[in-house]
Short mmCIF file of C-alpha atoms in Angstrom, two decimals:
data_model
loop_
_atom_site.label_atom_id
_atom_site.label_comp_id
_atom_site.label_asym_id
_atom_site.label_seq_id
_atom_site.Cartn_x
_atom_site.Cartn_y
_atom_site.Cartn_z
CA UNK A 1 14.75 19.76 1.12
CA UNK A 2 11.05 19.28 1.91
CA UNK A 3 9.54 16.14 0.39
CA UNK A 4 6.06 16.48 -1.06
CA UNK A 5 2.97 14.82 0.40
CA UNK A 6 2.97 12.00 -2.17
CA UNK A 7 6.46 10.88 -1.15
CA UNK A 8 5.73 11.24 2.57
CA UNK A 9 2.49 9.26 2.35
CA UNK A 10 4.17 6.55 0.27
CA UNK A 11 7.09 6.14 2.70
CA UNK A 12 5.01 6.30 5.89
CA UNK A 13 2.40 3.98 4.37
CA UNK A 14 5.10 1.46 3.53
CA UNK A 15 6.78 1.71 6.93
CA UNK A 16 3.50 1.35 8.81
CA UNK A 17 2.08 -1.29 6.51
CA UNK A 18 5.10 -3.49 5.86
CA UNK A 19 7.55 -2.64 8.66
CA UNK A 20 5.37 -2.07 11.74
CA UNK A 21 7.69 -4.29 13.80
CA UNK A 22 10.69 -2.21 12.73
CA UNK A 23 8.96 0.99 13.88
CA UNK A 24 8.40 -0.56 17.31
CA UNK A 25 12.02 -1.72 17.50
CA UNK A 26 13.26 1.78 16.61
CA UNK A 27 11.01 3.37 19.24
CA UNK A 28 12.20 0.99 21.95
CA UNK A 29 15.85 1.53 21.07
CA UNK A 30 15.72 5.31 20.87
CA UNK A 31 13.95 6.56 23.96
CA UNK A 32 10.83 4.50 24.68
CA UNK A 33 11.91 1.05 25.91
CA UNK A 34 8.36 0.13 26.97
CA UNK A 35 6.71 1.18 23.72
CA UNK A 36 3.66 -0.87 22.81
CA UNK A 37 2.97 0.73 19.41
CA UNK A 38 4.80 3.00 17.00
CA UNK A 39 3.91 4.48 13.62
CA UNK A 40 5.91 6.71 11.30
CA UNK A 41 4.02 9.98 10.79
CA UNK A 42 6.30 12.30 8.83
CA UNK A 43 9.79 12.90 7.49
CA UNK A 44 11.96 15.65 6.11
CA UNK A 45 15.49 16.01 4.81
CA UNK A 46 17.02 15.78 8.29
CA UNK A 47 14.91 13.32 10.26
CA UNK A 48 11.99 10.93 10.54
CA UNK A 49 9.09 11.25 12.97
CA UNK A 50 7.15 8.57 14.83
CA UNK A 51 4.07 8.51 17.05
CA UNK A 52 4.84 6.22 19.98
CA UNK A 53 2.53 4.74 22.60
CA UNK A 54 3.73 3.34 25.90
CA UNK A 55 2.25 2.97 29.41
CA UNK A 56 2.98 6.67 29.98
CA UNK A 57 0.87 7.88 27.06
CA UNK A 58 1.45 9.05 23.51
CA UNK A 59 4.73 10.69 22.47
CA UNK A 60 6.48 12.04 19.40
CA UNK A 61 9.88 10.62 18.50
CA UNK A 62 12.10 12.58 16.11
CA UNK A 63 15.30 10.88 14.92
CA UNK A 64 17.98 12.43 12.76
CA UNK A 65 19.04 10.40 9.74
CA UNK A 66 22.29 8.66 10.60
CA UNK A 67 23.78 9.30 7.16
CA UNK A 68 23.12 13.03 7.26
CA UNK A 69 20.75 15.16 5.20
CA UNK A 70 18.87 13.32 2.45
CA UNK A 71 18.23 15.05 -0.84
CA UNK A 72 16.62 12.27 -2.91
CA UNK A 73 13.74 9.92 -2.26
CA UNK A 74 15.86 6.84 -2.91
CA UNK A 75 18.05 7.77 0.07
CA UNK A 76 15.16 7.56 2.53
CA UNK A 77 15.03 3.77 2.56
CA UNK A 78 18.79 3.62 3.13
CA UNK A 79 18.34 5.80 6.21
CA UNK A 80 15.41 3.74 7.50
CA UNK A 81 17.54 0.60 7.14
CA UNK A 82 20.39 2.26 9.02
CA UNK A 83 18.07 3.22 11.88
CA UNK A 84 16.71 -0.32 11.98
CA UNK A 85 20.21 -1.81 12.14
CA UNK A 86 21.28 0.67 14.83
CA UNK A 87 18.18 -0.23 16.86
CA UNK A 88 18.99 -3.93 16.54
CA UNK A 89 22.53 -3.27 17.75
CA UNK A 90 21.31 -1.29 20.77
CA UNK A 91 18.80 -3.94 21.74
CA UNK A 92 20.99 -6.94 21.01
CA UNK A 93 18.65 -8.17 18.28
CA UNK A 94 19.95 -9.95 15.19
CA UNK A 95 18.83 -7.96 12.12
CA UNK A 96 16.97 -9.71 9.35
CA UNK A 97 19.20 -11.09 6.64
CA UNK A 98 17.86 -8.59 4.07
CA UNK A 99 19.34 -5.78 6.21
CA UNK A 100 22.55 -7.53 7.13
CA UNK A 101 24.79 -5.94 4.54
CA UNK A 102 25.86 -2.40 3.87
CA UNK A 103 22.77 -0.23 3.31
CA UNK A 104 24.07 1.66 0.33
CA UNK A 105 21.50 2.60 -2.31
CA UNK A 106 21.54 1.17 -5.78
CA UNK A 107 21.37 3.62 -8.63
CA UNK A 108 17.86 4.15 -9.91
CA UNK A 109 16.12 2.12 -7.23
CA UNK A 110 13.19 4.21 -6.02
CA UNK A 111 13.59 3.48 -2.32
CA UNK A 112 17.37 3.22 -2.20
CA UNK A 113 18.99 0.56 -0.03
CA UNK A 114 18.41 -3.00 -1.12
CA UNK A 115 16.80 -3.60 -4.46
CA UNK A 116 13.99 -6.02 -5.27
CA UNK A 117 14.48 -9.64 -4.36
CA UNK A 118 15.48 -11.58 -7.44
CA UNK A 119 12.50 -13.18 -9.10
CA UNK A 120 14.36 -16.48 -9.12
CA UNK A 121 14.82 -16.50 -5.35
CA UNK A 122 13.19 -19.41 -3.57
CA UNK A 123 10.58 -19.14 -0.85
CA UNK A 124 12.91 -20.39 1.89
CA UNK A 125 13.22 -18.36 5.09
CA UNK A 126 12.42 -15.13 3.27
CA UNK A 127 8.74 -15.97 2.93
CA UNK A 128 6.68 -15.48 -0.18
CA UNK A 129 4.94 -12.36 1.19
CA UNK A 130 8.30 -10.60 1.52
CA UNK A 131 9.33 -11.80 -1.90
CA UNK A 132 6.18 -10.32 -3.44
CA UNK A 133 6.73 -7.01 -1.65
CA UNK A 134 10.41 -6.66 -2.47
CA UNK A 135 9.95 -7.73 -6.08
CA UNK A 136 7.57 -4.83 -6.71
CA UNK A 137 9.47 -1.86 -5.26
CA UNK A 138 9.77 -0.11 -8.62
CA UNK A 139 6.09 -0.69 -9.34
CA UNK A 140 5.16 1.05 -6.09
CA UNK A 141 7.23 4.02 -7.17
CA UNK A 142 5.69 4.22 -10.63
CA UNK A 143 2.17 4.19 -9.20
CA UNK A 144 2.91 6.73 -6.51
CA UNK A 145 4.52 9.09 -9.00
CA UNK A 146 1.45 9.62 -11.19
CA UNK A 147 0.61 13.34 -11.23
CA UNK A 148 -3.14 12.89 -10.76
CA UNK A 149 -2.73 11.05 -7.47
CA UNK A 150 0.08 13.33 -6.34
CA UNK A 151 -2.23 16.34 -6.75
CA UNK A 152 -4.90 14.69 -4.60
CA UNK A 153 -2.29 13.95 -1.94
CA UNK A 154 -1.05 17.55 -1.98
CA UNK A 155 -4.55 18.98 -1.66
CA UNK A 156 -4.44 20.41 -5.18
CA UNK A 157 -7.02 18.03 -6.60
CA UNK A 158 -10.61 19.22 -6.96
CA UNK A 159 -13.73 17.57 -5.61
CA UNK A 160 -14.46 16.49 -9.19
CA UNK A 161 -11.03 14.80 -9.32
CA UNK A 162 -11.68 12.89 -6.14
CA UNK A 163 -15.18 11.91 -7.26
CA UNK A 164 -13.74 10.53 -10.51
CA UNK A 165 -11.24 8.47 -8.51
CA UNK A 166 -14.05 7.01 -6.38
CA UNK A 167 -15.96 6.11 -9.54
CA UNK A 168 -12.96 4.27 -10.99
CA UNK A 169 -12.54 2.38 -7.72
CA UNK A 170 -16.13 1.19 -8.00
CA UNK A 171 -15.50 -0.40 -11.41
CA UNK A 172 -12.29 -2.01 -10.15
CA UNK A 173 -13.83 -3.41 -6.99
CA UNK A 174 -16.98 -4.61 -8.73
CA UNK A 175 -14.74 -6.89 -10.81
CA UNK A 176 -12.39 -7.77 -7.95
CA UNK A 177 -15.09 -8.72 -5.49
CA UNK A 178 -16.74 -10.94 -8.08
CA UNK A 179 -13.36 -12.63 -8.60
CA UNK A 180 -12.85 -12.98 -4.84
CA UNK A 181 -15.43 -15.75 -4.87
CA UNK A 182 -12.49 -17.99 -5.86
CA UNK A 183 -10.80 -17.13 -2.57
CA UNK A 184 -13.82 -17.54 -0.32
CA UNK A 185 -14.44 -20.96 -1.88
CA UNK A 186 -10.90 -22.11 -0.99
CA UNK A 187 -10.49 -23.08 2.66
CA UNK A 188 -6.80 -22.14 2.60
CA UNK A 189 -7.45 -18.65 1.24
CA UNK A 190 -10.85 -17.66 2.61
CA UNK A 191 -9.21 -15.73 5.46
CA UNK A 192 -7.82 -13.29 2.89
CA UNK A 193 -11.32 -12.05 2.07
CA UNK A 194 -13.55 -11.78 5.15
CA UNK A 195 -16.93 -10.10 4.69
CA UNK A 196 -15.70 -6.96 6.50
CA UNK A 197 -13.10 -6.42 3.79
CA UNK A 198 -15.65 -5.87 0.99
CA UNK A 199 -15.50 -2.33 -0.40
CA UNK A 200 -18.29 -2.07 -2.97
CA UNK A 201 -21.06 -1.26 -0.44
CA UNK A 202 -18.93 1.57 1.02
CA UNK A 203 -18.04 2.84 -2.45
CA UNK A 204 -21.72 2.97 -3.39
CA UNK A 205 -22.51 4.98 -0.26
CA UNK A 206 -19.66 7.34 -1.09
CA UNK A 207 -20.99 7.80 -4.63
CA UNK A 208 -24.46 8.59 -3.30
CA UNK A 209 -22.85 11.19 -1.05
CA UNK A 210 -20.83 12.67 -3.93
CA UNK A 211 -23.24 12.38 -6.88
CA UNK A 212 -26.67 11.56 -5.51
CA UNK A 213 -28.95 8.57 -5.94
CA UNK A 214 -28.54 8.53 -9.75
CA UNK A 215 -24.77 8.02 -9.52
CA UNK A 216 -24.80 4.90 -11.73
CA UNK A 217 -25.94 6.96 -14.71
CA UNK A 218 -23.21 9.55 -14.15
CA UNK A 219 -20.04 7.45 -14.06
CA UNK A 220 -18.06 5.50 -16.63
CA UNK A 221 -14.66 3.79 -16.57
CA UNK A 222 -11.65 5.40 -18.22
CA UNK A 223 -9.99 3.06 -20.76
CA UNK A 224 -7.34 1.85 -18.30
CA UNK A 225 -9.98 1.03 -15.68
CA UNK A 226 -12.02 -0.91 -18.22
CA UNK A 227 -8.90 -2.88 -19.21
CA UNK A 228 -8.05 -3.44 -15.54
CA UNK A 229 -11.52 -4.85 -14.80
CA UNK A 230 -11.38 -7.05 -17.91
CA UNK A 231 -8.05 -8.47 -16.78
CA UNK A 232 -9.36 -9.29 -13.31
CA UNK A 233 -12.39 -11.02 -14.79
CA UNK A 234 -10.24 -12.94 -17.28
CA UNK A 235 -8.01 -14.22 -14.46
CA UNK A 236 -11.08 -15.32 -12.51
CA UNK A 237 -12.68 -16.95 -15.57
CA UNK A 238 -9.49 -18.96 -16.01
CA UNK A 239 -9.88 -20.19 -12.45
CA UNK A 240 -6.37 -18.95 -11.66
CA UNK A 241 -6.62 -18.40 -7.92
CA UNK A 242 -3.03 -17.16 -7.47
CA UNK A 243 -3.70 -14.52 -10.15
CA UNK A 244 -6.77 -13.31 -8.26
CA UNK A 245 -4.64 -13.11 -5.11
CA UNK A 246 -2.13 -10.97 -7.02
CA UNK A 247 -4.79 -8.34 -7.76
CA UNK A 248 -6.43 -8.73 -4.35
CA UNK A 249 -3.12 -8.15 -2.53
CA UNK A 250 -2.25 -5.13 -4.65
CA UNK A 251 -5.50 -3.30 -4.01
CA UNK A 252 -6.56 -4.17 -0.47
CA UNK A 253 -3.23 -3.91 1.31
CA UNK A 254 -2.61 -0.57 -0.39
CA UNK A 255 -5.99 0.72 0.81
CA UNK A 256 -5.24 -0.46 4.34
CA UNK A 257 -1.90 1.41 4.35
CA UNK A 258 -1.42 4.48 2.16
CA UNK A 259 -5.16 4.76 1.57
CA UNK A 260 -5.64 5.89 5.14
CA UNK A 261 -3.50 8.95 4.46
CA UNK A 262 -5.62 9.75 1.39
CA UNK A 263 -8.79 9.54 3.49
CA UNK A 264 -7.47 11.99 6.08
CA UNK A 265 -6.27 14.48 3.48
CA UNK A 266 -9.49 14.38 1.45
CA UNK A 267 -11.75 14.53 4.52
CA UNK A 268 -9.92 17.59 5.77
CA UNK A 269 -9.87 19.33 2.37
CA UNK A 270 -13.56 18.83 1.57
CA UNK A 271 -15.00 18.74 5.06
CA UNK A 272 -16.18 15.13 4.93
CA UNK A 273 -17.27 13.48 8.15
CA UNK A 274 -17.58 9.82 7.21
CA UNK A 275 -19.66 10.21 4.06
CA UNK A 276 -17.48 10.45 0.95
CA UNK A 277 -14.57 8.50 2.45
CA UNK A 278 -16.30 5.38 3.79
CA UNK A 279 -14.30 3.33 1.29
CA UNK A 280 -11.24 3.78 3.50
CA UNK A 281 -13.01 2.89 6.76
CA UNK A 282 -12.03 -0.64 7.78
CA UNK A 283 -13.27 -0.42 11.37
CA UNK A 284 -15.37 -3.59 11.02
CA UNK A 285 -12.23 -5.51 10.07
CA UNK A 286 -10.67 -5.00 13.50
CA UNK A 287 -7.02 -4.13 13.98
CA UNK A 288 -5.60 -3.53 10.47
CA UNK A 289 -2.12 -4.54 11.63
CA UNK A 290 -3.40 -7.92 12.79
CA UNK A 291 -5.21 -8.43 9.49
CA UNK A 292 -2.14 -7.53 7.42
CA UNK A 293 -0.02 -9.92 9.48
CA UNK A 294 -2.52 -12.71 8.89
CA UNK A 295 -2.71 -11.80 5.21
CA UNK A 296 1.05 -12.06 4.79
CA UNK A 297 0.98 -15.42 6.51
CA UNK A 298 -1.64 -16.46 3.99
CA UNK A 299 0.68 -15.37 1.18
CA UNK A 300 3.52 -17.36 2.71
CA UNK A 301 1.27 -20.42 2.92
CA UNK A 302 0.21 -19.96 -0.69
CA UNK A 303 3.80 -19.60 -1.86
CA UNK A 304 4.72 -22.82 -0.11
CA UNK A 305 2.29 -24.86 -2.23
CA UNK A 306 3.04 -23.18 -5.58
CA UNK A 307 5.86 -24.41 -7.76
CA UNK A 308 8.52 -21.94 -8.89
CA UNK A 309 6.96 -21.30 -12.29
CA UNK A 310 3.63 -20.44 -10.67
CA UNK A 311 5.28 -18.15 -8.11
CA UNK A 312 7.04 -16.26 -10.88
CA UNK A 313 3.80 -16.05 -12.85
CA UNK A 314 2.01 -14.60 -9.82
CA UNK A 315 4.76 -12.02 -9.27
CA UNK A 316 4.35 -10.95 -12.89
CA UNK A 317 0.61 -10.53 -12.32
CA UNK A 318 1.25 -8.35 -9.26
CA UNK A 319 3.43 -6.13 -11.45
CA UNK A 320 0.65 -6.02 -14.05
CA UNK A 321 -1.78 -4.87 -11.36
CA UNK A 322 0.53 -2.01 -10.42
CA UNK A 323 0.87 -1.03 -14.07
CA UNK A 324 -2.90 -0.96 -14.51
CA UNK A 325 -3.16 1.24 -11.43
CA UNK A 326 -0.63 3.70 -12.83
CA UNK A 327 -2.36 3.75 -16.21
CA UNK A 328 -5.67 4.59 -14.51
CA UNK A 329 -4.04 7.62 -12.89
CA UNK A 330 -2.57 8.66 -16.22
CA UNK A 331 -5.96 8.39 -17.94
CA UNK A 332 -7.58 10.41 -15.19
CA UNK A 333 -4.91 13.08 -15.53
CA UNK A 334 -5.35 13.27 -19.29
CA UNK A 335 -9.13 13.48 -18.92
CA UNK A 336 -8.75 16.36 -16.51
CA UNK A 337 -6.48 18.20 -18.94
CA UNK A 338 -8.92 17.69 -21.82
CA UNK A 339 -11.92 18.89 -19.83
#
């Protein structure tokens, strides 16, 4: 079986965004003991592929799935967990507790393996950042499965489709970056929103590239985008900082991970060289891995000062953000069909 681009980009984006340390451990255990960096680049039914850097240069690592051929997306996470555990065994490293048990998939769970962390779980050693991530596995899957976005990932989307996506991003980020003032005003959370993270200037340059100087008169939000922006503004108006973080986390960390795959695919398809995909260029931010590590530490610090009711409420808001994102894709798909 050959998995489509949407699945591959979702899995590699997750592995590189949330499990960068696991990639490095796998590379060191299976052929490159001096590896300094490793990123998952591709997968198929029989194996996963990694780009590995070590003092000798850049290499490709191809590893067969330990459980045999995979035929469903939910099996991929099980195989990644098995490789991680095998790497730990080879290197004499104690695996994380979440991967300590048998890596059998649970029916219906989109990534197989271990399901979402229970919402009632405490912060404890797990860390609030991990709790947020694991509690939203199914929401990731719903968003990634929307046909409109899948077509863009497969190179079947048109330039008009991509332009409409950029326009919707502008409405989302206009609201989000207004709301982010709550974060920059809080000494504990200001590191989550450095100036280099802001996306609206880049989006506006992309829209000039795609639509010309009069772009503001040519775009409008689809109903789901309008509702999404209203929700972000309502959370900010309430002064609910954790709720703003929920939306901030959902958008920015996704753009830093899977968004990079989108940029490469779109740039190649439409011949863009910077202009048109500046939204996804985070060069001014520095090393994205370092930023994501610091961001997750910020989430852990936030979780430590929230009571349980507030942590649960924030998790619910993260899920709402994913639902809004999916609904935007659905609206875009329906608009394309009606056109």
